[in-house]
């Protein structure tokens, strides 16, 4: 079986799907691994390292797509590349099936089995395969560094001969994987941190990191999906939430927003009025920019000055730490491959929760319950 790794072509994408250490393990298990020339260069993994790990370097991209049995990437490859894949072959990548119905239909018609790394269920058995959590952790860490770099003040309390400087006040909205890592990083930098999440269950995690949990009274107790994501609130609850956030935003030097709802635009958490009431020089880092943003005035991919506040809408943050992001994604991928491949053949047991939820298309059919129930 030939496992192939193409060079990523999407804008701002510096990661690679498999690193040499992971490939050596696949080669030990008698798999043939093809890597497109310079696929890992942008993340500091060079062709020589892949060759030493036992991979074959391929310069013909069309051949790599046409002859591979399993093709592994970060982003979904362009349709012109997917069109070269043979019937019955397997594609594994971040597919975002709910937002890319045309791509799903194309893969279905081409009889390509497609697995979405964004669809791995959040259950204990699948933790080692959970690429979303791996990438979210990187994004949360980096968001705090971006904010600190853009802020025109110290993050920690500083005691100097000229007097004592108070620590920066950071408000993190959303305490999932990204939010918790943002909290931890901001605390390590010495900031005073508050965090808000509609899921009261995360209060203990927030406080264990040394942050203060911001509570909104009378929110629906059923605020979390079975997959562990926050549910969309009713309109009256959203309004109460915004009122509480508004009061805390006024006092904040930095706001980091991380809230996402799978398959839907990011929820609005920071309104124009909140930005207007923040002090000059404050910073907002909107990690939901790719899904429309949690801040009303975010411009995806840009740093904008709005009412003397810096509003940053970064795109593909994990790619900014491409070396470690690739390392983590590669380990997630190896765990998924070990789960799927039995006796040198990919086995699709749809009685298994991981396989069922991760598989989007197979043998010309839609498999994913997420798509079927949408």
CSV table of C-alpha atoms in Angstrom, one decimal:
chain,number,residue,atom,x,y,z
A,1,UNK,CA,0.0,0.0,0.0
A,2,UNK,CA,1.4,3.4,-1.0
A,3,UNK,CA,0.9,6.3,1.5
A,4,UNK,CA,1.5,9.7,-0.1
A,5,UNK,CA,2.2,13.1,1.3
A,6,UNK,CA,1.8,16.1,-1.1
A,7,UNK,CA,3.3,19.5,-0.6
A,8,UNK,CA,0.6,21.9,0.7
A,9,UNK,CA,-0.4,24.6,-1.8
A,10,UNK,CA,-2.9,26.6,0.3
A,11,UNK,CA,-2.0,30.2,1.1
A,12,UNK,CA,-0.4,30.6,4.5
A,13,UNK,CA,0.1,26.8,4.9
A,14,UNK,CA,3.5,25.9,6.1
A,15,UNK,CA,2.8,22.5,7.8
A,16,UNK,CA,3.3,19.0,6.4
A,17,UNK,CA,1.1,16.1,7.1
A,18,UNK,CA,3.7,13.5,8.2
A,19,UNK,CA,7.2,14.1,9.6
A,20,UNK,CA,10.2,11.8,9.1
A,21,UNK,CA,10.0,10.2,12.5
A,22,UNK,CA,6.4,9.1,11.8
A,23,UNK,CA,7.3,7.9,8.4
A,24,UNK,CA,10.0,5.6,9.7
A,25,UNK,CA,7.4,3.9,11.8
A,26,UNK,CA,5.1,3.3,8.8
A,27,UNK,CA,8.1,2.0,6.8
A,28,UNK,CA,8.9,-0.4,9.6
A,29,UNK,CA,5.3,-1.8,9.2
A,30,UNK,CA,6.1,-2.5,5.5
A,31,UNK,CA,4.2,0.5,4.0
A,32,UNK,CA,5.6,2.4,1.0
A,33,UNK,CA,5.7,6.1,1.7
A,34,UNK,CA,5.9,8.8,-1.0
A,35,UNK,CA,6.7,12.4,-0.2
A,36,UNK,CA,6.5,15.2,-2.7
A,37,UNK,CA,9.8,17.0,-3.1
A,38,UNK,CA,10.1,19.9,-0.6
A,39,UNK,CA,6.8,19.0,1.1
A,40,UNK,CA,8.3,19.6,4.5
A,41,UNK,CA,10.7,22.4,3.7
A,42,UNK,CA,8.5,25.2,5.0
A,43,UNK,CA,8.2,23.4,8.4
A,44,UNK,CA,12.0,22.6,8.5
A,45,UNK,CA,11.7,19.0,7.5
A,46,UNK,CA,14.0,18.5,4.5
A,47,UNK,CA,13.9,15.8,1.8
A,48,UNK,CA,17.2,14.3,3.1
A,49,UNK,CA,15.5,13.5,6.5
A,50,UNK,CA,12.5,11.9,4.7
A,51,UNK,CA,14.9,9.7,2.6
A,52,UNK,CA,16.8,8.7,5.7
A,53,UNK,CA,13.4,7.6,7.2
A,54,UNK,CA,12.8,5.4,4.2
A,55,UNK,CA,10.4,7.6,2.2
A,56,UNK,CA,10.7,7.9,-1.6
A,57,UNK,CA,10.9,11.5,-2.8
A,58,UNK,CA,8.5,12.2,-5.7
A,59,UNK,CA,8.9,15.1,-8.0
A,60,UNK,CA,5.9,14.3,-10.2
A,61,UNK,CA,2.9,15.6,-8.3
A,62,UNK,CA,0.4,14.1,-10.8
A,63,UNK,CA,1.9,10.6,-10.2
A,64,UNK,CA,1.8,11.1,-6.5
A,65,UNK,CA,-2.0,11.7,-6.6
A,66,UNK,CA,-2.7,9.1,-9.3
A,67,UNK,CA,-0.9,6.1,-7.9
A,68,UNK,CA,-1.3,6.5,-4.1
A,69,UNK,CA,-3.6,4.3,-2.1
A,70,UNK,CA,-3.8,6.7,0.9
A,71,UNK,CA,-3.2,10.4,0.4
A,72,UNK,CA,-2.6,12.4,3.6
A,73,UNK,CA,-2.6,16.2,3.7
A,74,UNK,CA,-3.3,19.1,6.1
A,75,UNK,CA,-5.7,21.1,3.9
A,76,UNK,CA,-8.0,19.6,1.3
A,77,UNK,CA,-6.0,19.5,-2.0
A,78,UNK,CA,-7.4,21.5,-5.0
A,79,UNK,CA,-10.0,19.8,-7.1
A,80,UNK,CA,-7.6,19.6,-10.0
A,81,UNK,CA,-5.4,17.3,-7.9
A,82,UNK,CA,-8.3,15.3,-6.4
A,83,UNK,CA,-9.4,14.6,-9.9
A,84,UNK,CA,-6.3,12.6,-10.5
A,85,UNK,CA,-6.9,10.3,-7.6
A,86,UNK,CA,-8.0,6.7,-8.5
A,87,UNK,CA,-11.4,5.3,-7.6
A,88,UNK,CA,-11.3,3.5,-4.3
A,89,UNK,CA,-8.3,5.5,-2.9
A,90,UNK,CA,-8.4,7.2,0.5
A,91,UNK,CA,-8.0,10.9,1.3
A,92,UNK,CA,-7.3,12.0,4.9
A,93,UNK,CA,-7.2,15.7,5.7
A,94,UNK,CA,-9.0,18.6,7.4
A,95,UNK,CA,-12.1,18.5,5.1
A,96,UNK,CA,-14.6,20.7,7.0
A,97,UNK,CA,-17.5,18.8,5.3
A,98,UNK,CA,-20.3,21.0,6.5
A,99,UNK,CA,-18.8,24.1,5.0
A,100,UNK,CA,-17.6,22.3,1.8
A,101,UNK,CA,-20.6,20.4,0.4
A,102,UNK,CA,-19.4,20.7,-3.2
A,103,UNK,CA,-16.1,19.0,-2.3
A,104,UNK,CA,-17.9,16.2,-0.5
A,105,UNK,CA,-20.2,15.6,-3.5
A,106,UNK,CA,-17.1,15.6,-5.8
A,107,UNK,CA,-15.4,13.0,-3.6
A,108,UNK,CA,-18.6,10.9,-3.5
A,109,UNK,CA,-18.9,10.9,-7.3
A,110,UNK,CA,-15.2,10.0,-7.7
A,111,UNK,CA,-15.6,7.1,-5.3
A,112,UNK,CA,-12.9,8.4,-3.0
A,113,UNK,CA,-13.1,7.4,0.6
A,114,UNK,CA,-12.6,10.7,2.5
A,115,UNK,CA,-11.9,11.1,6.2
A,116,UNK,CA,-12.0,14.4,8.0
A,117,UNK,CA,-9.5,15.1,10.7
A,118,UNK,CA,-11.9,17.8,11.9
A,119,UNK,CA,-14.5,15.1,12.4
A,120,UNK,CA,-12.6,12.9,14.8
A,121,UNK,CA,-15.0,12.4,17.8
A,122,UNK,CA,-14.0,13.9,21.1
A,123,UNK,CA,-14.0,10.7,23.1
A,124,UNK,CA,-11.3,9.3,25.3
A,125,UNK,CA,-10.4,6.5,22.8
A,126,UNK,CA,-9.8,9.1,20.1
A,127,UNK,CA,-7.7,11.6,22.1
A,128,UNK,CA,-4.5,10.6,20.4
A,129,UNK,CA,-6.1,11.2,17.0
A,130,UNK,CA,-7.7,14.6,17.9
A,131,UNK,CA,-5.9,17.0,15.5
A,132,UNK,CA,-8.3,19.8,16.2
A,133,UNK,CA,-7.3,19.8,19.9
A,134,UNK,CA,-3.6,19.7,18.9
A,135,UNK,CA,-3.9,22.6,16.6
A,136,UNK,CA,-6.2,24.6,19.0
A,137,UNK,CA,-3.6,24.2,21.7
A,138,UNK,CA,-1.0,25.8,19.4
A,139,UNK,CA,-3.4,28.6,18.4
A,140,UNK,CA,-4.2,29.4,22.0
A,141,UNK,CA,-0.5,29.6,23.0
A,142,UNK,CA,0.4,31.8,20.0
A,143,UNK,CA,-2.6,34.1,20.5
A,144,UNK,CA,-1.2,35.2,23.9
A,145,UNK,CA,2.2,35.9,22.4
A,146,UNK,CA,0.6,37.9,19.5
A,147,UNK,CA,-1.4,39.9,22.1
A,148,UNK,CA,1.7,40.6,24.3
A,149,UNK,CA,3.7,41.6,21.2
A,150,UNK,CA,1.0,44.1,20.1
A,151,UNK,CA,0.2,45.6,23.5
A,152,UNK,CA,2.0,48.8,24.3
A,153,UNK,CA,2.4,47.8,28.0
A,154,UNK,CA,4.1,45.2,30.2
A,155,UNK,CA,2.2,41.9,30.7
A,156,UNK,CA,3.6,41.2,34.2
A,157,UNK,CA,3.7,43.5,37.3
A,158,UNK,CA,7.0,45.2,37.2
A,159,UNK,CA,8.6,46.8,40.3
A,160,UNK,CA,11.1,49.4,39.2
A,161,UNK,CA,13.0,52.4,40.7
A,162,UNK,CA,10.5,54.6,38.9
A,163,UNK,CA,7.5,52.9,40.5
A,164,UNK,CA,5.4,49.7,40.3
A,165,UNK,CA,3.6,48.9,37.0
A,166,UNK,CA,0.4,46.9,37.3
A,167,UNK,CA,0.0,43.7,35.4
A,168,UNK,CA,-2.0,43.6,32.1
A,169,UNK,CA,-5.6,42.5,32.4
A,170,UNK,CA,-6.5,39.7,29.9
A,171,UNK,CA,-10.0,38.5,29.2
A,172,UNK,CA,-10.3,35.1,27.4
A,173,UNK,CA,-13.6,34.3,25.8
A,174,UNK,CA,-14.1,30.6,25.4
A,175,UNK,CA,-12.4,28.0,27.6
A,176,UNK,CA,-12.0,25.1,25.2
A,177,UNK,CA,-8.5,23.8,24.3
A,178,UNK,CA,-7.4,27.1,22.7
A,179,UNK,CA,-8.8,29.2,25.5
A,180,UNK,CA,-7.2,27.2,28.2
A,181,UNK,CA,-3.8,27.4,26.5
A,182,UNK,CA,-4.3,31.1,26.0
A,183,UNK,CA,-5.0,31.5,29.8
A,184,UNK,CA,-2.0,29.4,30.8
A,185,UNK,CA,0.3,31.3,28.5
A,186,UNK,CA,-1.0,34.7,29.6
A,187,UNK,CA,-0.6,33.7,33.2
A,188,UNK,CA,3.0,32.5,32.5
A,189,UNK,CA,3.7,36.0,31.1
A,190,UNK,CA,2.5,37.5,34.3
A,191,UNK,CA,-0.9,38.9,33.3
A,192,UNK,CA,-4.0,39.0,35.5
A,193,UNK,CA,-6.5,36.8,33.6
A,194,UNK,CA,-10.3,36.4,33.5
A,195,UNK,CA,-12.1,33.9,31.4
A,196,UNK,CA,-15.7,33.4,30.2
A,197,UNK,CA,-17.4,30.3,28.9
A,198,UNK,CA,-21.1,29.4,28.7
A,199,UNK,CA,-20.2,25.9,30.0
A,200,UNK,CA,-20.1,26.2,33.8
A,201,UNK,CA,-18.3,22.8,33.8
A,202,UNK,CA,-15.1,24.4,32.7
A,203,UNK,CA,-15.0,26.8,35.8
A,204,UNK,CA,-12.7,24.4,37.7
A,205,UNK,CA,-10.3,24.1,34.8
A,206,UNK,CA,-10.1,27.9,34.4
A,207,UNK,CA,-9.5,28.4,38.1
A,208,UNK,CA,-6.9,25.6,38.2
A,209,UNK,CA,-4.8,27.7,35.8
A,210,UNK,CA,-5.0,30.7,38.1
A,211,UNK,CA,-7.6,32.7,36.2
A,212,UNK,CA,-10.9,34.1,37.5
A,213,UNK,CA,-14.0,32.6,35.9
A,214,UNK,CA,-16.6,35.1,34.7
A,215,UNK,CA,-20.1,33.9,35.3
A,216,UNK,CA,-23.4,34.9,33.6
A,217,UNK,CA,-26.4,34.1,35.8
A,218,UNK,CA,-29.3,31.9,34.6
A,219,UNK,CA,-27.7,30.4,31.5
A,220,UNK,CA,-29.1,27.1,30.2
A,221,UNK,CA,-27.4,24.3,32.1
A,222,UNK,CA,-27.5,22.2,28.9
A,223,UNK,CA,-24.8,24.4,27.3
A,224,UNK,CA,-22.6,21.7,25.9
A,225,UNK,CA,-23.1,19.2,23.0
A,226,UNK,CA,-22.3,15.5,23.3
A,227,UNK,CA,-19.1,16.3,21.4
A,228,UNK,CA,-18.0,18.7,24.1
A,229,UNK,CA,-18.6,21.9,22.1
A,230,UNK,CA,-20.6,24.9,23.3
A,231,UNK,CA,-24.2,25.1,22.2
A,232,UNK,CA,-25.7,28.2,20.6
A,233,UNK,CA,-27.5,30.2,23.2
A,234,UNK,CA,-31.0,31.6,22.9
A,235,UNK,CA,-31.2,35.3,22.0
A,236,UNK,CA,-32.1,36.5,25.5
A,237,UNK,CA,-29.2,34.5,27.0
A,238,UNK,CA,-26.9,35.9,24.4
A,239,UNK,CA,-27.9,39.4,25.4
A,240,UNK,CA,-27.2,38.7,29.1
A,241,UNK,CA,-23.9,37.2,28.1
A,242,UNK,CA,-22.9,40.4,26.1
A,243,UNK,CA,-23.9,42.7,29.0
A,244,UNK,CA,-21.5,40.8,31.4
A,245,UNK,CA,-18.7,40.6,28.8
A,246,UNK,CA,-19.2,44.4,28.1
A,247,UNK,CA,-18.5,45.3,31.7
A,248,UNK,CA,-15.3,43.2,31.8
A,249,UNK,CA,-14.2,44.3,28.4
A,250,UNK,CA,-14.1,48.0,29.5
A,251,UNK,CA,-11.4,47.0,32.1
A,252,UNK,CA,-9.3,44.7,29.8
A,253,UNK,CA,-6.0,45.5,28.1
A,254,UNK,CA,-6.3,42.3,26.0
A,255,UNK,CA,-9.3,40.2,24.9
A,256,UNK,CA,-8.6,36.8,23.2
A,257,UNK,CA,-11.7,35.2,21.6
A,258,UNK,CA,-11.8,31.5,20.8
A,259,UNK,CA,-15.5,30.6,20.5
A,260,UNK,CA,-16.6,28.4,17.6
A,261,UNK,CA,-19.7,26.4,16.8
A,262,UNK,CA,-19.1,23.5,14.3
A,263,UNK,CA,-20.6,24.1,10.9
A,264,UNK,CA,-21.9,27.5,11.8
A,265,UNK,CA,-20.5,31.1,11.8
A,266,UNK,CA,-18.6,32.0,14.9
A,267,UNK,CA,-20.9,33.5,17.6
A,268,UNK,CA,-20.8,37.3,18.1
A,269,UNK,CA,-19.2,38.0,21.5
A,270,UNK,CA,-17.6,41.4,21.2
A,271,UNK,CA,-19.8,44.1,19.7
A,272,UNK,CA,-18.7,47.5,18.2
A,273,UNK,CA,-20.0,49.2,21.3
A,274,UNK,CA,-17.7,47.1,23.5
A,275,UNK,CA,-14.7,48.0,21.3
A,276,UNK,CA,-15.6,51.7,21.5
A,277,UNK,CA,-15.6,51.4,25.4
A,278,UNK,CA,-12.2,49.8,25.6
A,279,UNK,CA,-9.2,52.0,26.4
A,280,UNK,CA,-6.8,53.3,23.7
A,281,UNK,CA,-4.0,50.8,23.0
A,282,UNK,CA,-6.1,47.8,24.0
A,283,UNK,CA,-5.7,44.6,21.9
A,284,UNK,CA,-8.2,42.0,20.6
A,285,UNK,CA,-7.0,38.8,19.1
A,286,UNK,CA,-9.9,37.0,17.4
A,287,UNK,CA,-9.0,33.3,16.9
A,288,UNK,CA,-12.4,32.8,15.2
A,289,UNK,CA,-11.6,35.1,12.4
A,290,UNK,CA,-11.6,32.3,9.8
A,291,UNK,CA,-15.3,31.6,10.7
A,292,UNK,CA,-16.4,35.2,10.6
A,293,UNK,CA,-15.0,36.3,14.0
A,294,UNK,CA,-16.3,36.6,17.5
A,295,UNK,CA,-15.7,40.4,17.3
A,296,UNK,CA,-18.0,42.5,15.2
A,297,UNK,CA,-15.2,44.6,13.7
A,298,UNK,CA,-12.7,41.9,13.0
A,299,UNK,CA,-11.2,41.9,9.5
A,300,UNK,CA,-9.9,38.4,8.8
A,301,UNK,CA,-6.2,38.3,8.0
A,302,UNK,CA,-5.7,41.9,9.0
A,303,UNK,CA,-4.7,44.0,12.0
A,304,UNK,CA,-7.2,46.9,12.1
A,305,UNK,CA,-7.3,50.0,14.4
A,306,UNK,CA,-10.9,50.5,15.5
A,307,UNK,CA,-11.5,53.3,18.0
A,308,UNK,CA,-7.8,53.2,19.0
A,309,UNK,CA,-8.1,49.5,19.7
A,310,UNK,CA,-6.0,47.0,17.8
A,311,UNK,CA,-8.2,44.2,16.4
A,312,UNK,CA,-6.3,41.3,15.0
A,313,UNK,CA,-7.9,38.6,12.9
A,314,UNK,CA,-5.1,36.0,12.4
A,315,UNK,CA,-5.6,33.2,9.9
A,316,UNK,CA,-4.1,29.7,10.2
A,317,UNK,CA,-2.2,30.3,13.4
A,318,UNK,CA,-0.9,26.7,13.8
A,319,UNK,CA,1.0,27.2,10.5
A,320,UNK,CA,3.1,29.9,12.3
A,321,UNK,CA,4.5,27.2,14.5
A,322,UNK,CA,4.8,24.8,11.6
A,323,UNK,CA,7.6,22.6,13.0
A,324,UNK,CA,5.7,21.5,16.1
A,325,UNK,CA,2.3,21.7,14.5
A,326,UNK,CA,3.4,19.2,11.9
A,327,UNK,CA,4.9,17.0,14.6
A,328,UNK,CA,1.6,16.9,16.5
A,329,UNK,CA,-0.6,16.4,13.5
A,330,UNK,CA,1.7,13.6,12.3
A,331,UNK,CA,1.3,11.8,15.6
A,332,UNK,CA,-2.5,12.3,15.4
A,333,UNK,CA,-2.4,10.8,11.9
A,334,UNK,CA,-0.3,7.8,12.9
A,335,UNK,CA,-2.8,7.0,15.6
A,336,UNK,CA,-5.6,7.1,13.1
A,337,UNK,CA,-3.7,5.0,10.6
A,338,UNK,CA,-3.0,2.4,13.2
A,339,UNK,CA,-6.7,2.4,14.0
A,340,UNK,CA,-7.7,1.9,10.4
A,341,UNK,CA,-5.1,-0.3,8.9
A,342,UNK,CA,-5.2,-4.0,9.7
A,343,UNK,CA,-3.0,-6.5,7.8
A,344,UNK,CA,-1.8,-3.9,5.3
A,345,UNK,CA,-5.4,-3.0,4.4
A,346,UNK,CA,-7.7,-0.2,5.5
A,347,UNK,CA,-10.7,-1.6,7.3
A,348,UNK,CA,-13.9,0.4,7.6
A,349,UNK,CA,-15.9,-0.9,10.6
A,350,UNK,CA,-18.8,1.5,10.9
A,351,UNK,CA,-19.9,-0.1,14.2
A,352,UNK,CA,-16.8,1.7,15.6
A,353,UNK,CA,-17.6,5.2,16.7
A,354,UNK,CA,-14.3,6.7,15.6
A,355,UNK,CA,-14.4,5.2,12.1
A,356,UNK,CA,-18.1,6.1,11.7
A,357,UNK,CA,-17.8,9.7,12.6
A,358,UNK,CA,-14.4,10.4,10.9
A,359,UNK,CA,-15.4,8.9,7.6
A,360,UNK,CA,-17.2,11.4,5.4
A,361,UNK,CA,-17.6,9.4,2.1
A,362,UNK,CA,-17.0,5.7,1.3
A,363,UNK,CA,-17.8,3.7,-1.8
A,364,UNK,CA,-19.9,6.5,-3.3
A,365,UNK,CA,-22.0,7.0,-0.1
A,366,UNK,CA,-22.2,9.7,2.6
A,367,UNK,CA,-21.3,8.0,5.8
A,368,UNK,CA,-20.9,10.8,8.3
A,369,UNK,CA,-23.8,11.1,10.8
A,370,UNK,CA,-22.9,14.8,11.1
A,371,UNK,CA,-23.8,15.3,7.4
A,372,UNK,CA,-26.8,13.0,7.5
A,373,UNK,CA,-28.3,14.8,10.5
A,374,UNK,CA,-27.5,18.3,9.3
